[in-house]
Amino acid sequence: MHAPHPIDVAAKASGEPTFREIGVGPWEQTHPGEPRPTDPKYDSQLLDEGDRRNVLDRYRYWTVAAIKADLDARGRHDFEVAVENWTHDFNIGSMVRTANAFQARRVHIVGPHKWNRKGALMTELYQHVENHPSIAELVDCWHNRIAGEIAAARAEAGAAALHAHQAAQRGDTQALAARTAQVDAAEARIRELEAARVIAMDIIPGAVPMERYAFPKRCLLLFGAEGPGLSDKALELADDVVYISQFGSVRSINAGAAAAVAMHSWIAQHAVIGGVAE
Amino acid sequence: MHAPHPIDVAAKASGEPTFREIGVGPWEQTHPGEPRPTDPKYDSQLLDEGDRRNVLDRYRYWTVAAIKADLDARGRHDFEVAVENWTHDFNIGSMVRTANAFQARRVHIVGPHKWNRKGALMTELYQHVENHPSIAELVDCWHNRIAGEIAAARAEAGAAALHAHQAAQRGDTQALAARTAQVDAAEARIRELEAARVIAMDIIPGAVPMERYAFPKRCLLLFGAEGPGLSDKALELADDVVYISQFGSVRSINAGAAAAVAMHSWIAQHAVIGGVAE
């Protein structure tokens, strides 16, 4: 029998590994004397048994449907992510989970239909996840969607400009101001949509370092699998190829970790950051 | 038998999954007509058979020892990372790999001695990895090390100031300027060391959002395991508790991904970023 390692003996003696409790117990314990809520957003089983799920505290005791509806009502961010699934990479689950945490507008799985949901921790339930047979099809769809939104914004700007003109003729300064603001907002949205880009995240010759890259607000981020990186077609169809600066010996960090770093860079540049955690 | 899913049929038909080749073949193929290098930094087996390891292209054909020596010679960054190993979390390997990619000064494994090396992809060979029985012992060691460096910098500043004084008395303006610059450099280092902080990465009440947090150049980042997060002792001993902003339904992203996002935030604030990838 081996003698135990001295670090392990000292670790055991430290008594350190005590952890705070995550989540909440049954409603009667956490809110003694308070009436049990009847709002349908609450799940009666969770109220009975407590809620130890890996969800933010604001969603304690809520049903999955109520959480998804709340996320949609709060609005999602303007970036979308796509993951190539040619090698059935186990990091896809982790990417879906990160996309949920950072509220990506949509998640696209490219290639074979089935993917490894293990690391997603059920977050796919709260996320808009789409399948695409190929990068070419996905990029085509995405460009069409952007073009459609630009056309809609142009129509809106045109109609508002006409109404502004009519208001000016009537001498209605209040309506004129409101319609002019509407034109400005639609034009700002058009500029944002016209600046949309497809961004391949990979380390290849000619790629630019992410730390100096200004993410367009509206964008589609392409991630490849561990090992091979993105397919040739993905690199060909991207507007920009961006890499995470590497300072050590490895070519890359873990694919799930790299996707998180890239999505977080968008967040740091564009998201509204809240205050101290509650 | 199930009919194949239409996405899978179209994916197969797309012909997209072709990938560029990672790494290099045998020296004779990649450098035809050139003499085979004799520098001992090259590994003769890699020269013979090619190098498909997950290393940066600048290290192609190099031995492990030569790569580690080069990383040490280039210098490492001023942040250190510590991972609690109470639950034998499989993300530790991924964190070690990221620490290598972002050149953390040291990696500390806290608690039980053995950790899951799978995700590290052998990067632990290139990294200074230390074991500690407890967070209390680690934080104590770290504070002592910082205090020692401050004492050394103070001694250096004092000696340089004395020499500056003597140079001024001799009227040697060149020596005076050199010695004064030495005092200034030592004092800048003292300020940097005095601003060093222990930072717990976790989402608890009162934590501050990382996106608004200015990382001190010299710091020790503490990471917990998936699920329980950091131990009570780690949260107690930290100077700051910092969380990654969450916008979706989950409380947190994958632990390995979160560690990468945090280390990268330090990189974005303090590292020297290179140019276009080669």
XYZ file of N, CA and C in Angstrom, chain A residues 35-217:
549
model
N -47.902 33.544 1.749
C -48.765 32.672 0.944
C -47.997 32.090 -0.250
N -48.331 30.874 -0.607
C -47.709 30.207 -1.756
C -48.184 30.906 -3.035
N -47.245 31.237 -3.958
C -47.664 31.985 -5.152
C -48.547 31.142 -6.078
N -49.477 31.817 -6.731
C -50.394 31.100 -7.627
C -50.174 31.466 -9.094
N -49.271 32.431 -9.350
C -48.949 32.820 -10.728
C -48.534 31.571 -11.517
N -49.092 31.383 -12.748
C -48.747 30.168 -13.501
C -47.276 30.094 -13.919
N -46.515 31.185 -13.757
C -45.096 31.087 -14.093
C -44.348 30.188 -13.111
N -44.937 29.931 -11.939
C -44.286 29.058 -10.961
C -44.631 27.590 -11.206
N -43.646 26.742 -10.966
C -43.793 25.302 -11.138
C -44.126 24.702 -9.765
N -45.273 24.019 -9.664
C -45.716 23.588 -8.331
C -44.773 22.538 -7.739
N -44.172 21.713 -8.601
C -43.241 20.713 -8.077
C -42.001 21.384 -7.472
N -41.506 22.429 -8.155
C -40.338 23.153 -7.631
C -40.692 23.868 -6.333
N -41.905 24.425 -6.254
C -42.358 25.069 -5.015
C -42.391 24.056 -3.868
N -42.817 22.834 -4.195
C -42.898 21.775 -3.179
C -41.518 21.303 -2.729
N -40.627 21.076 -3.734
C -39.386 20.339 -3.445
C -38.153 21.230 -3.383
N -38.293 22.488 -3.786
C -37.108 23.356 -3.869
C -36.548 23.348 -5.281
N -35.665 24.318 -5.583
C -35.150 24.481 -6.940
C -33.624 24.551 -6.887
N -32.985 23.442 -7.260
C -31.509 23.376 -7.268
C -30.975 23.390 -8.693
N -31.788 23.812 -9.658
C -31.327 23.851 -11.050
C -30.239 24.919 -11.218
N -29.472 24.786 -12.293
C -28.431 25.775 -12.577
C -29.045 26.954 -13.331
N -29.947 27.687 -12.653
C -30.556 28.878 -13.263
C -30.289 30.085 -12.361
N -30.351 31.252 -12.955
C -30.170 32.486 -12.187
C -31.235 32.563 -11.093
N -30.893 33.239 -9.987
C -31.828 33.297 -8.848
C -33.153 33.969 -9.211
N -33.110 34.871 -10.204
C -34.380 35.523 -10.565
C -35.402 34.524 -11.131
N -34.928 33.361 -11.581
C -35.833 32.363 -12.177
C -36.151 31.203 -11.227
N -35.832 31.339 -9.949
C -36.120 30.260 -8.997
C -37.618 29.950 -8.961
N -37.948 28.690 -9.025
C -39.310 28.136 -9.009
C -40.075 28.344 -10.325
N -39.465 29.018 -11.321
C -40.198 29.268 -12.571
C -40.235 28.019 -13.461
N -41.277 27.903 -14.291
C -41.326 26.834 -15.291
C -40.370 27.174 -16.435
N -39.959 26.136 -17.203
C -39.088 26.345 -18.366
C -39.751 27.293 -19.362
N -41.040 27.098 -19.619
C -41.759 27.932 -20.596
C -41.757 29.391 -20.153
N -41.956 29.632 -18.853
C -41.993 31.009 -18.349
C -40.615 31.668 -18.481
N -39.545 30.882 -18.254
C -38.185 31.442 -18.377
C -37.911 31.819 -19.822
N -38.255 30.903 -20.759
C -37.989 31.189 -22.172
C -38.769 32.421 -22.632
N -40.013 32.520 -22.216
C -40.839 33.679 -22.598
C -40.229 34.968 -22.038
N -39.716 34.896 -20.803
C -39.113 36.083 -20.196
C -37.852 36.501 -20.951
N -37.033 35.512 -21.358
C -35.813 35.821 -22.118
C -36.168 36.489 -23.440
N -37.198 35.969 -24.106
C -37.617 36.557 -25.380
C -38.144 37.973 -25.161
N -38.893 38.178 -24.080
C -39.464 39.497 -23.806
C -38.364 40.514 -23.493
N -37.310 40.070 -22.796
C -36.207 40.977 -22.488
C -35.396 41.324 -23.726
N -35.520 40.511 -24.775
C -34.768 40.760 -26.007
C -33.435 40.049 -25.958
N -32.984 39.591 -27.122
C -31.700 38.891 -27.205
C -30.670 39.798 -27.856
N -29.402 39.420 -27.724
C -28.325 40.244 -28.302
C -28.243 40.084 -29.827
N -27.487 40.981 -30.454
C -27.469 41.038 -31.919
C -26.447 40.126 -32.583
N -25.744 39.300 -31.796
C -24.813 38.369 -32.454
C -25.461 36.990 -32.531
N -25.076 36.243 -33.568
C -25.516 34.855 -33.720
C -24.263 33.985 -33.779
N -24.401 32.734 -33.397
C -23.241 31.849 -33.466
C -23.576 30.607 -34.263
N -22.565 30.111 -34.961
C -22.724 28.873 -35.729
C -21.561 27.953 -35.388
N -21.869 26.673 -35.249
C -20.853 25.675 -34.900
C -20.857 24.595 -35.961
N -19.689 24.282 -36.505
C -19.601 23.172 -37.454
C -19.602 21.849 -36.694
N -20.419 20.942 -37.164
C -20.636 19.669 -36.455
C -20.124 18.475 -37.259
N -19.146 18.697 -38.143
C -18.681 17.609 -39.011
C -18.016 16.496 -38.222
N -17.394 16.833 -37.100
C -16.673 15.801 -36.334
C -17.396 15.462 -35.027
N -18.637 15.889 -34.871
C -19.420 15.608 -33.651
C -18.653 16.012 -32.391
N -18.151 17.225 -32.394
C -17.300 17.735 -31.329
C -18.106 17.863 -30.032
N -17.526 17.372 -28.936
C -18.260 17.422 -27.670
C -18.340 18.836 -27.094
N -17.628 19.796 -27.698
C -17.674 21.164 -27.201
C -18.947 21.904 -27.599
N -19.737 21.331 -28.505
C -20.925 22.036 -28.985
C -21.883 22.329 -27.837
N -22.040 21.356 -26.932
C -22.921 21.569 -25.782
C -22.475 22.767 -24.959
N -21.189 22.861 -24.738
C -20.644 23.981 -23.967
C -20.899 25.307 -24.696
N -20.774 25.288 -26.037
C -21.020 26.514 -26.814
C -22.477 26.951 -26.711
N -23.400 25.986 -26.754
C -24.827 26.307 -26.650
C -25.110 26.918 -25.273
N -24.486 26.335 -24.249
C -24.676 26.867 -22.896
C -24.158 28.310 -22.803
N -22.996 28.581 -23.388
C -22.442 29.933 -23.370
C -23.318 30.890 -24.169
N -23.830 30.414 -25.316
C -24.715 31.244 -26.143
C -25.958 31.642 -25.353
N -26.451 30.731 -24.512
C -27.592 31.055 -23.657
C -27.187 32.094 -22.604
N -26.043 31.870 -21.971
C -25.596 32.784 -20.897
C -25.388 34.199 -21.439
N -24.905 34.302 -22.673
C -24.633 35.614 -23.261
C -25.750 36.061 -24.216
N -26.837 35.325 -24.253
C -28.039 35.675 -25.003
C -27.797 35.941 -26.483
N -27.154 34.991 -27.136
C -27.024 35.065 -28.594
C -28.424 35.050 -29.201
N -28.590 35.769 -30.305
C -29.900 35.830 -30.945
C -30.330 34.452 -31.443
N -29.421 33.742 -32.095
C -29.698 32.377 -32.549
C -28.429 31.541 -32.491
N -28.598 30.234 -32.409
C -27.484 29.288 -32.496
C -27.732 28.407 -33.718
N -26.710 28.249 -34.546
C -26.833 27.411 -35.740
C -25.881 26.223 -35.644
N -26.420 25.035 -35.872
C -25.588 23.828 -35.917
C -25.454 23.462 -37.389
N -24.228 23.377 -37.894
C -23.991 23.170 -39.322
C -23.475 21.763 -39.568
N -24.080 21.076 -40.549
C -23.639 19.729 -40.899
C -24.581 18.705 -40.302
N -24.056 17.539 -39.898
C -24.936 16.478 -39.393
C -25.891 16.986 -38.319
N -27.068 16.465 -38.336
C -28.199 16.966 -37.558
C -28.042 16.728 -36.063
N -27.512 15.549 -35.704
C -27.390 15.208 -34.280
C -26.138 15.826 -33.691
N -26.284 16.344 -32.497
C -25.098 16.871 -31.812
C -25.131 16.458 -30.351
N -23.956 16.515 -29.726
C -23.785 16.048 -28.353
C -24.301 17.102 -27.377
N -25.468 16.820 -26.787
C -26.126 17.807 -25.924
C -25.577 17.835 -24.503
N -24.639 16.958 -24.209
C -24.240 16.762 -22.814
C -23.858 18.065 -22.104
N -22.947 18.834 -22.712
C -22.447 20.030 -22.025
C -23.434 21.187 -22.026
N -24.566 21.032 -22.719
C -25.495 22.161 -22.847
C -26.304 22.372 -21.571
N -26.322 21.358 -20.696
C -27.049 21.462 -19.422
C -28.490 21.922 -19.621
N -29.143 21.428 -20.645
C -30.546 21.747 -20.952
C -30.755 23.196 -21.422
N -29.696 23.965 -21.616
C -29.891 25.362 -22.025
C -30.487 25.452 -23.425
N -30.383 24.359 -24.216
C -30.972 24.395 -25.566
C -32.483 24.637 -25.507
N -33.099 24.346 -24.357
C -34.539 24.574 -24.205
C -34.884 26.061 -24.242
N -33.923 26.897 -23.840
C -34.191 28.333 -23.716
C -33.663 29.111 -24.922
N -33.107 28.405 -25.885
C -32.364 29.054 -26.961
C -33.015 28.724 -28.300
N -32.916 29.648 -29.271
C -33.361 29.329 -30.625
C -32.217 28.617 -31.339
N -32.360 27.313 -31.529
C -31.311 26.507 -32.161
C -31.818 26.023 -33.514
N -31.026 26.269 -34.574
C -31.423 25.860 -35.929
C -30.377 24.936 -36.522
N -30.831 24.019 -37.382
C -29.896 23.144 -38.088
C -29.749 23.579 -39.531
N -28.532 23.450 -40.055
C -28.261 23.776 -41.456
C -27.397 22.687 -42.054
N -27.687 22.298 -43.317
C -26.880 21.223 -43.906
C -25.461 21.675 -44.243
N -25.249 22.979 -44.430
C -23.924 23.418 -44.870
C -23.714 24.880 -44.490
N -22.448 25.275 -44.454
C -22.088 26.672 -44.197
C -22.630 27.553 -45.326
N -22.544 27.057 -46.561
C -23.011 27.847 -47.714
C -24.493 28.186 -47.538
N -25.274 27.188 -47.131
C -26.716 27.414 -46.947
C -26.957 28.393 -45.805
N -26.225 28.222 -44.705
C -26.394 29.093 -43.537
C -26.066 30.553 -43.889
N -24.924 30.752 -44.541
C -24.486 32.122 -44.846
C -25.470 32.773 -45.829
N -25.953 31.974 -46.767
C -26.968 32.452 -47.705
C -28.236 32.901 -46.971
N -28.745 32.041 -46.103
C -29.935 32.367 -45.281
C -29.716 33.646 -44.504
N -28.553 33.737 -43.886
C -28.250 34.872 -43.023
C -28.217 36.171 -43.831
N -27.568 36.132 -44.994
C -27.521 37.323 -45.860
C -28.924 37.712 -46.314
N -29.741 36.713 -46.648
C -31.116 37.003 -47.074
C -31.914 37.645 -45.947
N -31.691 37.148 -44.742
C -32.409 37.681 -43.583
C -32.001 39.141 -43.348
N -30.691 39.405 -43.430
C -30.199 40.781 -43.246
C -30.779 41.679 -44.347
N -30.754 41.193 -45.601
C -31.278 41.987 -46.723
C -32.762 42.289 -46.512
N -33.510 41.301 -46.018
C -34.931 41.490 -45.735
C -35.142 42.557 -44.666
N -34.316 42.512 -43.620
C -34.455 43.502 -42.544
C -34.094 44.900 -43.042
N -33.121 44.984 -43.945
C -32.756 46.291 -44.511
C -33.921 46.834 -45.343
N -34.527 45.952 -46.166
C -35.666 46.378 -46.991
C -36.809 46.880 -46.113
N -37.080 46.157 -45.018
C -38.159 46.557 -44.111
C -37.854 47.902 -43.466
N -36.591 48.081 -43.055
C -36.209 49.344 -42.410
C -36.290 50.502 -43.404
N -35.942 50.233 -44.679
C -36.036 51.271 -45.715
C -37.486 51.679 -45.938
N -38.359 50.655 -45.989
C -39.795 50.939 -46.181
C -40.308 51.786 -45.014
N -39.867 51.418 -43.797
C -40.300 52.151 -42.617
C -39.800 53.594 -42.656
N -38.512 53.763 -43.036
C -37.936 55.109 -43.122
C -38.676 55.936 -44.164
N -39.011 55.305 -45.308
C -39.714 56.003 -46.383
C -41.095 56.479 -45.955
N -41.833 55.564 -45.304
C -43.180 55.910 -44.841
C -43.119 57.020 -43.801
N -42.158 56.931 -42.881
C -42.035 57.949 -41.833
C -41.669 59.299 -42.441
N -40.818 59.276 -43.471
C -40.418 60.532 -44.131
C -41.629 61.184 -44.803
N -42.474 60.345 -45.427
C -43.689 60.871 -46.067
C -44.607 61.517 -45.032
N -44.790 60.803 -43.887
C -45.629 61.355 -42.826
C -45.023 62.633 -42.248
N -43.704 62.686 -42.163
C -43.036 63.890 -41.648
C -43.317 65.067 -42.585
N -43.239 64.810 -43.891
C -43.505 65.828 -44.914
C -44.932 66.364 -44.777
N -45.893 65.443 -44.611
C -47.298 65.835 -44.460
C -47.500 66.642 -43.179
N -46.820 66.221 -42.092
C -46.944 66.944 -40.824
C -46.390 68.359 -40.966
N -45.282 68.487 -41.705
C -44.681 69.816 -41.917
C -45.647 70.703 -42.690
N -46.318 70.134 -43.694
C -47.287 70.894 -44.488
C -48.458 71.361 -43.637
N -48.887 70.485 -42.694
C -49.981 70.847 -41.786
C -49.527 71.806 -40.701
N -48.183 71.972 -40.544
C -47.654 72.807 -39.463
C -47.737 72.129 -38.112
N -47.840 70.789 -38.108
C -47.923 70.029 -36.854
C -46.494 69.700 -36.399
N -45.909 70.589 -35.561
C -44.486 70.423 -35.207
C -44.257 69.193 -34.332
N -45.244 68.819 -33.519
C -45.077 67.658 -32.648
C -44.988 66.367 -33.471
N -45.916 66.209 -34.403
C -45.906 65.032 -35.277
C -44.646 65.024 -36.147
N -44.225 66.211 -36.578
C -43.011 66.303 -37.406
C -41.804 65.759 -36.633
N -41.681 66.176 -35.362
C -40.546 65.731 -34.541
C -40.583 64.217 -34.347
N -41.781 63.672 -34.069
C -41.913 62.235 -33.826
C -41.551 61.438 -35.076
N -42.046 61.899 -36.239
C -41.780 61.185 -37.497
C -40.307 61.289 -37.889
N -39.698 62.442 -37.614
C -38.280 62.613 -37.943
C -37.425 61.670 -37.085
N -37.798 61.548 -35.825
C -37.073 60.624 -34.938
C -37.193 59.200 -35.450
N -38.378 58.868 -36.008
C -38.605 57.526 -36.546
C -37.707 57.272 -37.773
N -37.589 58.307 -38.615
C -36.690 58.199 -39.783
C -35.258 57.968 -39.310
N -34.813 58.744 -38.319
C -33.440 58.620 -37.816
C -33.174 57.227 -37.255
N -34.143 56.717 -36.485
C -33.969 55.393 -35.875
C -33.871 54.319 -36.954
N -34.728 54.415 -37.972
C -34.700 53.413 -39.054
C -33.387 53.512 -39.824
N -32.910 54.723 -40.020
C -31.642 54.869 -40.759
C -30.457 54.341 -39.956
N -30.502 54.548 -38.641
C -29.438 53.998 -37.791
C -29.442 52.476 -37.882
N -30.656 51.887 -37.899
C -30.756 50.425 -37.984
C -30.240 49.937 -39.337
N -30.527 50.705 -40.396
C -30.022 50.320 -41.723
C -28.487 50.315 -41.731
N -27.885 51.356 -41.149
C -26.409 51.406 -41.101
C -25.845 50.209 -40.333
N -26.502 49.863 -39.230
C -26.062 48.722 -38.419
C -26.165 47.424 -39.224
N -27.269 47.274 -39.960
C -27.472 46.055 -40.761
C -26.490 45.999 -41.921
N -26.222 47.162 -42.515
C -25.269 47.171 -43.636
C -23.846 46.861 -43.179
N -23.568 47.099 -41.894
C -22.230 46.819 -41.358
C -22.111 45.380 -40.847
N -23.168 44.584 -40.989
C -23.155 43.196 -40.477
C -22.080 42.388 -41.187
N -21.429 41.482 -40.439
C -20.345 40.688 -41.029
C -20.380 39.246 -40.534
N -19.852 38.364 -41.380
C -19.635 36.964 -40.991
C -18.183 36.846 -40.534
N -17.997 36.383 -39.313
C -16.665 36.354 -38.704
C -16.264 34.918 -38.395
N -15.195 34.460 -39.052
C -14.668 33.121 -38.766
C -13.661 33.238 -37.634
N -13.831 32.441 -36.570
C -12.875 32.440 -35.468
C -11.894 31.297 -35.697
N -10.683 31.629 -36.111
C -9.672 30.594 -36.348
C -8.306 31.250 -36.439
N -7.274 30.435 -36.205
C -5.921 30.975 -36.275
C -5.268 30.475 -37.560
N -5.294 31.342 -38.578
C -4.703 30.995 -39.879
C -3.880 32.204 -40.352
N -2.977 32.010 -41.297
C -2.193 33.156 -41.786
C -3.123 34.272 -42.285
N -2.814 35.498 -41.885
C -3.621 36.637 -42.304
C -4.750 36.992 -41.352
N -5.033 36.134 -40.372
C -6.092 36.424 -39.393
C -5.666 37.598 -38.519
N -6.641 38.351 -38.015
C -6.324 39.516 -37.174
C -6.592 39.186 -35.701
N -5.796 39.760 -34.785
C -5.997 39.432 -33.365
C -7.300 40.014 -32.827
N -8.068 39.198 -32.146
C -9.373 39.610 -31.627
C -9.272 40.796 -30.678
N -8.147 40.878 -29.950
C -7.997 41.926 -28.942
C -7.965 43.320 -29.571
N -7.744 43.392 -30.876
C -7.747 44.682 -31.565
C -8.926 44.802 -32.520
N -9.819 43.826 -32.487
C -10.890 43.770 -33.481
C -12.151 44.418 -32.925
N -12.753 45.321 -33.695
C -14.034 45.919 -33.290
C -15.150 45.057 -33.869
N -15.869 44.339 -33.002
C -16.969 43.497 -33.479
C -18.099 44.367 -33.990
N -18.605 44.103 -35.204
C -19.837 44.784 -35.610
C -20.956 44.321 -34.688
N -21.910 45.218 -34.420
C -22.986 44.852 -33.486
C -23.739 43.630 -34.021
